[in-house]
Short mmCIF file of C-alpha atoms in Angstrom, two decimals:
data_model
loop_
_atom_site.label_atom_id
_atom_site.label_comp_id
_atom_site.label_asym_id
_atom_site.label_seq_id
_atom_site.Cartn_x
_atom_site.Cartn_y
_atom_site.Cartn_z
CA MET E 1 0.00 0.00 0.00
CA ARG E 2 1.27 3.45 -0.92
CA GLN E 3 3.17 5.39 1.76
CA THR E 4 3.05 9.15 1.40
CA PHE E 5 4.15 10.61 4.73
CA HIS E 6 6.73 9.82 7.39
CA THR E 7 5.72 8.27 10.70
CA SER E 8 4.55 10.96 13.09
CA GLY E 9 5.22 11.44 16.78
CA PRO E 10 7.85 13.28 18.76
CA VAL E 11 10.60 10.66 18.40
CA LEU E 12 14.00 12.35 18.70
CA MET E 13 17.45 11.09 17.75
CA GLY E 14 19.09 9.42 20.72
CA ASP E 15 15.88 9.17 22.78
CA GLN E 16 14.56 5.80 23.84
CA THR E 17 11.26 4.94 22.21
CA ASN E 18 8.65 3.39 24.50
CA SER E 19 5.73 1.30 23.28
CA GLN E 20 2.89 0.94 25.77
CA GLU E 21 -0.83 0.30 26.04
CA PHE E 22 -2.99 2.57 28.21
CA HIS E 23 -6.51 1.87 29.44
CA LEU E 24 -8.39 5.16 29.32
CA SER E 25 -11.75 6.82 28.88
CA LEU E 26 -12.43 8.67 25.65
CA GLU E 27 -12.33 11.94 27.59
CA GLN E 28 -8.85 11.15 28.90
CA ILE E 29 -7.66 10.43 25.36
CA THR E 30 -8.93 13.73 24.02
CA GLN E 31 -7.34 15.70 26.89
CA ALA E 32 -3.81 14.28 26.59
CA PRO E 33 -1.43 17.28 26.18
CA ALA E 34 1.41 15.48 24.36
CA ASP E 35 1.41 14.00 20.87
CA CYS E 36 2.87 10.61 20.00
CA THR E 37 2.68 7.86 17.42
CA LEU E 38 -0.59 5.91 17.45
CA ARG E 39 -0.37 2.15 17.09
CA TYR E 40 -3.93 1.03 17.78
CA LEU E 41 -7.25 1.84 19.41
CA ASP E 42 -9.72 -0.70 20.77
CA PHE E 43 -12.94 0.64 22.31
CA HIS E 44 -15.95 -1.42 23.34
CA GLY E 45 -17.87 -0.15 26.33
CA THR E 46 -16.57 2.49 28.74
CA GLN E 47 -12.78 2.29 28.40
CA ALA E 48 -10.44 2.17 25.44
CA LYS E 49 -7.19 0.30 24.96
CA LEU E 50 -4.76 2.69 23.33
CA GLY E 51 -1.41 1.52 22.00
CA VAL E 52 1.16 4.28 21.44
CA GLU E 53 4.87 4.87 20.86
CA TYR E 54 6.58 7.85 22.47
CA SER E 55 9.95 9.18 23.58
CA GLY E 56 10.59 11.27 26.64
CA THR E 57 7.60 11.95 28.86
CA ALA E 58 4.63 9.59 28.61
CA PRO E 59 1.48 11.18 27.13
CA PHE E 60 -0.57 10.00 30.14
CA THR E 61 0.08 10.16 33.89
CA ARG E 62 -1.06 6.60 34.60
CA ASP E 63 1.16 3.59 34.00
CA GLY E 64 1.03 1.70 30.74
CA ILE E 65 1.41 -2.00 30.03
CA LYS E 66 2.89 -4.10 27.23
CA LEU E 67 1.27 -3.74 23.78
CA SER E 68 -1.40 -6.32 23.01
CA PRO E 69 -1.04 -8.59 19.95
CA ALA E 70 -3.09 -7.75 16.88
CA PRO E 71 -6.50 -9.48 16.97
CA GLU E 72 -7.18 -12.49 14.78
CA GLN E 73 -10.26 -10.90 13.20
CA ALA E 74 -12.16 -7.65 13.06
CA ALA E 75 -14.60 -6.90 15.86
CA PRO E 76 -18.36 -7.50 15.42
CA LEU E 77 -20.43 -4.61 14.09
CA GLN E 78 -22.60 -2.82 16.63
CA ALA E 79 -23.64 0.46 15.00
CA SER E 80 -25.33 1.79 11.86
CA TRP E 81 -22.31 3.54 10.36
CA CYS E 82 -18.58 2.99 10.03
CA VAL E 83 -15.98 5.71 9.58
CA THR E 84 -12.57 4.28 8.67
CA LEU E 85 -9.33 6.19 9.15
CA LEU E 86 -6.50 5.05 6.87
CA SER E 87 -3.36 6.90 7.89
CA PRO E 88 0.22 6.63 6.62
CA SER E 89 1.46 8.35 9.80
CA ALA E 90 -1.06 7.87 12.59
CA SER E 91 -0.73 10.04 15.69
CA LEU E 92 -2.56 10.74 18.91
CA ALA E 93 -3.21 14.27 17.62
CA GLN E 94 -5.00 12.81 14.59
CA LEU E 95 -7.17 10.69 16.85
CA GLN E 96 -8.00 13.64 19.09
CA GLN E 97 -8.96 15.81 16.12
CA LEU E 98 -11.13 13.02 14.75
CA MET E 99 -12.95 12.54 18.05
CA ARG E 100 -13.62 16.27 18.23
CA PHE E 101 -15.00 16.05 14.69
CA PHE E 102 -17.38 13.26 15.74
CA ASP E 103 -18.57 15.35 18.67
CA GLY E 104 -19.10 18.36 16.42
CA GLN E 105 -21.23 16.26 14.08
CA GLN E 106 -23.18 14.92 17.09
CA TRP E 107 -22.16 11.36 16.22
CA THR E 108 -21.92 8.89 19.08
CA LEU E 109 -18.86 6.64 19.06
CA VAL E 110 -20.16 3.15 19.84
CA ALA E 111 -17.00 1.12 19.21
CA ALA E 112 -13.60 1.24 17.53
CA ASP E 113 -11.07 -1.36 16.46
CA THR E 114 -7.81 -1.37 14.55
CA LEU E 115 -7.66 -3.24 11.24
CA ALA E 116 -4.01 -2.46 10.44
CA GLN E 117 -1.21 -1.32 12.75
CA ARG E 118 1.90 -1.09 10.62
CA PRO E 119 4.22 1.95 10.70
CA GLU E 120 3.28 2.93 7.15
CA CYS E 121 -0.41 2.03 7.43
CA THR E 122 -2.68 2.37 10.44
CA VAL E 123 -6.36 1.64 9.83
CA ILE E 124 -8.90 2.29 12.59
CA ARG E 125 -12.59 1.61 12.13
CA PHE E 126 -14.97 3.76 14.18
CA GLN E 127 -18.55 2.58 14.60
CA ILE E 128 -20.92 5.49 15.06
CA GLU E 129 -24.58 6.31 15.55
CA GLY E 130 -26.17 9.57 14.53
CA ASP E 131 -28.94 11.19 12.54
CA LEU E 132 -26.81 11.90 9.50
CA ASN E 133 -27.27 12.74 5.85
CA PHE E 134 -24.82 10.54 3.95
CA ASP E 135 -23.80 13.05 1.27
CA ARG E 136 -23.17 15.83 3.79
CA ALA E 137 -21.35 13.41 6.10
CA ARG E 138 -19.22 12.13 3.19
CA LEU E 139 -18.12 15.63 2.20
CA SER E 140 -17.38 16.51 5.82
CA CYS E 141 -15.18 13.41 6.09
CA LEU E 142 -13.26 14.47 2.97
CA ARG E 143 -12.56 17.90 4.45
CA VAL E 144 -11.29 16.38 7.70
CA ALA E 145 -9.21 13.84 5.76
CA ASP E 146 -7.38 16.70 4.04
CA GLN E 147 -6.68 18.30 7.42
CA LEU E 148 -5.39 15.02 8.87
CA GLY E 149 -3.25 14.03 5.89
CA ALA E 150 -5.11 10.71 5.77
CA ASP E 151 -8.04 8.96 4.12
CA LEU E 152 -11.36 9.00 5.97
CA VAL E 153 -14.16 6.85 4.56
CA ILE E 154 -17.76 6.68 5.73
CA GLN E 155 -20.09 3.83 4.82
CA ALA E 156 -23.19 2.08 6.12
CA ALA E 157 -22.15 -0.68 8.52
CA ALA E 158 -24.18 -3.16 6.46
CA THR E 159 -21.69 -2.67 3.59
CA GLN E 160 -18.78 -3.83 5.74
CA ARG E 161 -18.75 -7.26 4.12
CA VAL E 162 -17.07 -9.03 1.24
CA PRO E 163 -18.88 -8.25 -2.06
CA ALA E 164 -20.20 -10.92 -4.38
CA LEU E 165 -19.21 -8.95 -7.50
CA ALA E 166 -16.59 -6.24 -7.98
CA GLY E 167 -16.29 -4.11 -11.13
CA PHE E 168 -13.06 -2.30 -12.02
CA ASP E 169 -11.97 0.39 -14.42
CA MET E 170 -8.67 -0.47 -16.14
CA ASP E 171 -6.61 2.64 -17.01
CA SER E 172 -5.21 4.35 -13.90
CA THR E 173 -7.15 1.89 -11.73
CA LEU E 174 -5.94 -1.66 -12.36
CA ILE E 175 -2.93 -0.41 -14.30
CA ASP E 176 -0.83 2.64 -13.50
CA ALA E 177 -1.14 4.17 -16.96
CA GLU E 178 -3.58 5.55 -19.52
CA VAL E 179 -2.95 3.20 -22.46
CA ILE E 180 -4.18 5.55 -25.15
CA ASP E 181 -1.81 8.24 -23.84
CA GLU E 182 1.11 5.79 -23.93
CA LEU E 183 0.37 4.96 -27.56
CA ALA E 184 0.21 8.66 -28.39
CA LYS E 185 3.60 9.34 -26.78
CA ILE E 186 5.20 6.73 -29.02
CA THR E 187 3.71 8.31 -32.13
CA GLY E 188 4.82 11.79 -31.09
CA ILE E 189 1.37 13.22 -30.35
CA GLY E 190 1.44 12.59 -26.60
CA ASP E 191 0.70 16.11 -25.42
CA GLN E 192 -2.26 16.47 -27.74
CA VAL E 193 -3.89 13.18 -26.75
CA THR E 194 -3.08 13.52 -23.04
CA ALA E 195 -4.82 16.88 -22.94
CA ILE E 196 -7.98 15.29 -24.36
CA THR E 197 -7.73 12.38 -21.88
CA GLN E 198 -7.30 14.67 -18.89
CA ALA E 199 -10.27 16.81 -19.89
CA THR E 200 -12.38 13.67 -20.30
CA MET E 201 -11.40 12.07 -16.99
CA ALA E 202 -12.01 15.36 -15.21
CA GLY E 203 -15.54 15.42 -16.66
CA ASP E 204 -14.97 18.41 -18.93
CA MET E 205 -15.47 16.54 -22.23
CA ASP E 206 -17.90 13.87 -23.44
CA PHE E 207 -16.19 10.49 -23.34
CA CYS E 208 -17.49 9.10 -26.65
CA GLU E 209 -16.55 12.22 -28.59
CA SER E 210 -13.09 12.38 -27.01
CA PHE E 211 -12.53 8.67 -27.68
CA LYS E 212 -13.27 9.14 -31.40
CA ARG E 213 -10.93 12.13 -31.59
CA ARG E 214 -8.09 10.28 -29.88
CA MET E 215 -8.52 7.15 -32.00
CA ALA E 216 -8.41 9.19 -35.20
CA LEU E 217 -5.06 10.60 -34.09
CA LEU E 218 -3.70 7.05 -33.63
CA LYS E 219 -4.35 5.93 -37.20
CA GLY E 220 -1.48 3.80 -38.52
CA PHE E 221 -0.19 2.57 -35.14
CA SER E 222 1.40 -0.89 -35.53
CA GLU E 223 -0.38 -3.95 -34.06
CA LYS E 224 3.02 -5.51 -33.36
CA ARG E 225 3.95 -2.57 -31.18
CA LEU E 226 0.73 -3.04 -29.20
CA ALA E 227 1.90 -6.49 -28.13
CA GLU E 228 5.18 -5.03 -26.85
CA ILE E 229 3.39 -2.30 -24.90
CA ALA E 230 1.06 -4.81 -23.24
CA GLN E 231 4.07 -6.51 -21.66
CA GLU E 232 5.27 -3.20 -20.22
CA LEU E 233 2.07 -1.97 -18.59
CA PRO E 234 2.61 -1.45 -14.84
CA LEU E 235 -0.03 -2.76 -12.47
CA LYS E 236 -1.51 -0.32 -10.00
CA GLU E 237 -0.22 -0.81 -6.48
CA GLY E 238 -2.32 -3.41 -4.66
CA ALA E 239 -4.21 -4.54 -7.79
CA TYR E 240 -2.87 -8.10 -7.82
CA GLU E 241 -3.24 -8.44 -4.06
CA LEU E 242 -6.84 -7.22 -4.07
CA LEU E 243 -7.98 -9.38 -6.98
CA THR E 244 -6.23 -12.45 -5.58
CA ALA E 245 -7.90 -11.90 -2.21
CA LEU E 246 -11.33 -11.41 -3.80
CA ARG E 247 -10.97 -14.64 -5.74
CA ALA E 248 -10.04 -16.48 -2.52
CA LEU E 249 -13.14 -14.98 -0.89
CA GLY E 250 -15.42 -16.16 -3.72
CA CYS E 251 -16.09 -12.72 -5.21
CA LYS E 252 -16.46 -12.48 -9.00
CA THR E 253 -14.53 -9.68 -10.71
CA ALA E 254 -15.11 -7.73 -13.91
CA LEU E 255 -12.96 -5.27 -15.84
CA LEU E 256 -15.12 -2.56 -17.45
CA SER E 257 -12.98 -0.20 -19.48
CA GLY E 258 -13.23 2.66 -21.89
CA GLY E 259 -9.84 1.40 -23.08
CA PHE E 260 -9.13 -1.53 -25.37
CA THR E 261 -10.01 -5.23 -25.32
CA TYR E 262 -6.49 -5.95 -26.60
CA PHE E 263 -5.03 -4.90 -23.24
CA ALA E 264 -7.97 -5.97 -21.08
CA GLU E 265 -7.71 -9.54 -22.37
CA PHE E 266 -3.94 -9.52 -21.90
CA LEU E 267 -4.40 -8.55 -18.25
CA ARG E 268 -6.95 -11.30 -17.69
CA ARG E 269 -4.82 -13.89 -19.49
CA GLU E 270 -1.37 -12.98 -18.14
CA ARG E 271 -1.47 -10.69 -15.10
CA LEU E 272 -4.67 -10.59 -13.03
CA PRO E 273 -7.31 -13.10 -11.85
CA LEU E 274 -10.32 -11.53 -13.59
CA ASP E 275 -13.58 -13.31 -14.42
CA PHE E 276 -15.00 -10.90 -17.03
CA THR E 277 -13.56 -8.22 -19.31
CA TYR E 278 -15.39 -5.59 -21.36
CA ALA E 279 -13.59 -2.89 -23.33
CA ASN E 280 -13.54 -1.21 -26.73
CA GLU E 281 -12.57 -3.15 -29.86
CA LEU E 282 -9.65 -1.94 -31.92
CA LYS E 283 -10.03 -1.88 -35.69
CA PHE E 284 -7.03 -2.96 -37.80
CA ALA E 285 -6.16 -2.97 -41.50
CA GLU E 286 -2.89 -4.36 -42.84
CA GLY E 287 -1.45 -4.70 -39.33
CA ALA E 288 -2.17 -1.15 -38.20
CA LEU E 289 -4.93 0.83 -36.50
CA THR E 290 -7.43 2.38 -38.89
CA GLY E 291 -8.31 5.20 -36.49
CA GLU E 292 -11.97 4.17 -36.62
CA VAL E 293 -14.03 3.07 -33.62
CA VAL E 294 -16.23 0.01 -33.19
CA GLU E 295 -19.64 0.89 -31.78
CA PRO E 296 -20.97 0.84 -29.14
CA ILE E 297 -18.24 2.68 -27.29
CA ILE E 298 -17.98 1.75 -23.62
CA ASP E 299 -18.56 5.01 -21.78
CA GLY E 300 -19.71 5.61 -18.21
CA ASP E 301 -23.34 4.68 -18.75
CA ARG E 302 -22.39 1.49 -20.56
CA LYS E 303 -20.03 0.47 -17.76
CA ARG E 304 -22.91 0.76 -15.32
CA LYS E 305 -25.22 -1.18 -17.67
CA LEU E 306 -22.68 -3.98 -18.17
CA LEU E 307 -22.03 -4.33 -14.44
CA THR E 308 -25.77 -4.51 -13.85
CA GLU E 309 -26.13 -7.20 -16.52
CA ILE E 310 -23.33 -9.30 -15.00
CA ALA E 311 -25.01 -9.08 -11.60
CA GLU E 312 -28.33 -10.18 -13.09
CA LYS E 313 -26.69 -13.04 -14.96
CA LEU E 314 -25.06 -14.27 -11.74
CA ASN E 315 -28.23 -13.65 -9.70
CA ILE E 316 -26.40 -11.16 -7.47
CA SER E 317 -28.32 -8.28 -5.89
CA LEU E 318 -26.90 -4.79 -6.38
CA GLU E 319 -26.44 -4.57 -2.60
CA ARG E 320 -23.58 -7.08 -3.04
CA VAL E 321 -21.89 -5.19 -5.90
CA VAL E 322 -18.82 -2.95 -5.51
CA ALA E 323 -17.24 -0.74 -8.18
CA MET E 324 -13.80 0.90 -8.27
CA GLY E 325 -12.47 3.55 -10.66
CA ASP E 326 -10.74 6.91 -10.90
CA GLY E 327 -12.29 8.98 -13.71
CA ALA E 328 -15.48 10.86 -14.49
CA ASN E 329 -16.68 8.03 -16.75
CA ASP E 330 -16.58 5.72 -13.70
CA ILE E 331 -19.04 7.78 -11.66
CA PRO E 332 -22.18 6.00 -12.97
CA MET E 333 -20.96 2.56 -11.88
CA LEU E 334 -19.45 3.94 -8.64
CA ASN E 335 -22.98 4.93 -7.68
CA LEU E 336 -24.53 1.60 -8.64
CA GLY E 337 -24.14 -0.91 -5.84
CA GLU E 338 -22.99 -1.58 -2.32
CA LEU E 339 -19.87 0.57 -2.39
CA GLY E 340 -18.34 2.88 -5.00
CA ILE E 341 -14.67 3.37 -4.21
CA ALA E 342 -12.73 6.00 -6.15
CA ILE E 343 -9.03 5.06 -6.19
CA HIS E 344 -6.52 7.93 -6.50
CA PRO E 345 -9.35 9.86 -8.17
CA LYS E 346 -9.46 13.10 -10.08
CA PRO E 347 -10.67 15.93 -7.77
CA LYS E 348 -14.18 16.05 -9.25
CA VAL E 349 -14.54 12.29 -8.94
CA ARG E 350 -13.37 12.31 -5.32
CA MET E 351 -16.12 14.78 -4.50
CA GLN E 352 -18.83 12.72 -6.22
CA ALA E 353 -17.89 9.12 -5.41
CA PRO E 354 -19.52 7.48 -2.38
CA GLN E 355 -16.10 6.45 -1.02
CA ALA E 356 -12.53 7.41 -1.92
CA ILE E 357 -9.04 6.12 -1.14
CA ASN E 358 -6.32 8.56 -2.11
CA LEU E 359 -3.17 7.58 -0.20
CA PHE E 360 -3.04 3.78 -0.47
CA GLY E 361 -3.19 1.03 -3.08
CA LEU E 362 -6.23 -0.90 -4.26
CA ASP E 363 -5.88 -3.59 -1.60
CA ALA E 364 -6.80 -0.99 1.04
CA ALA E 365 -10.38 -1.64 -0.10
CA LEU E 366 -10.21 -4.91 1.87
CA TYR E 367 -10.47 -2.87 5.08
CA LEU E 368 -13.75 -1.41 3.84
CA PHE E 369 -14.97 -4.99 3.44
CA GLY E 370 -14.49 -5.52 7.18
CA LEU E 371 -11.20 -7.46 7.13
CA ASN E 372 -8.13 -6.84 9.26
CA ASP E 373 -4.51 -7.60 8.44
CA ARG E 374 -4.51 -10.99 10.14
CA GLN E 375 -7.51 -12.10 8.07
CA ILE E 376 -5.98 -10.69 4.86
CA GLU E 377 -2.68 -12.50 5.47
CA LYS E 378 -4.49 -15.83 5.63
CA LEU E 379 -5.96 -15.26 2.16
CA GLY E 380 -2.47 -15.29 0.59
#
């Protein structure tokens, strides 16, 4: 999973670092005057178990004990909503700010448990109750996430389960590239095509029209060169791990792309455990692209329609469907089923998607399915 920031906490060169667990009330946690690195939080009832690392003076006046081992599985759900903090540098100050945010929203913290407690990735799931409007709550969480330097995801507690079907965009989601832009760079028209792609993914240009314009610019591109490019496409961080885990959990997966079947099929055949692939057909003549398109073009609405059709074919209710993507043409399917997770999204998409992960790889979605690191490790 992607690490963006350094571990927080007042750890100084030459100072001894202490790792301890404190048993405290939520009020005592919020009133601690000193910051330190946060390892975990476990809260069920009246007191919380707080694992921290610090140097110098302890953040609390009471004595601490040895850190507890990570739990074998995530805690049972007790509330209507879950708010998940995914931090690359978790600190007590982050936790305090988040608890003040909950109070300000008049959300009651019912329980909390830690799904990941690694130095580069701390994931804490807060179970809350409150009379909330999801869209307003989602936008509020995004604002706080920016202040914290972390991801903060809200979802209905009922969606904290493994999906039965997951749909994925390809370019900049499963792979760390926009294929059509890579082809354009090779032909010397990279800047021109990239500008069209960026406008499209940001939602400033109709996808079908932009696709036709970009394809026309690629007329004459060699089919042989396509095969070489397919071998070089980098996978997005966490893509293989997520898809492998979903297969082990019995979830069906589908690639739904406004890109090309040539590359989608290569990924399914050679790189990723995918069950279904849908993308745009390339048209060739004498071993080169003609620049023409094969209708119908897979745009945002068609992605949503195809994912719906797969669910119907497999007799899967939309409540068990998850979608993941990054661009404006993914928004329709992101708003289709159980969860719609924007991965490293464009700003407009982040504001419109039900959920968003900006600082970690695709496999961070497993935490939103209610799994902790110990459970995820067993899937490998």
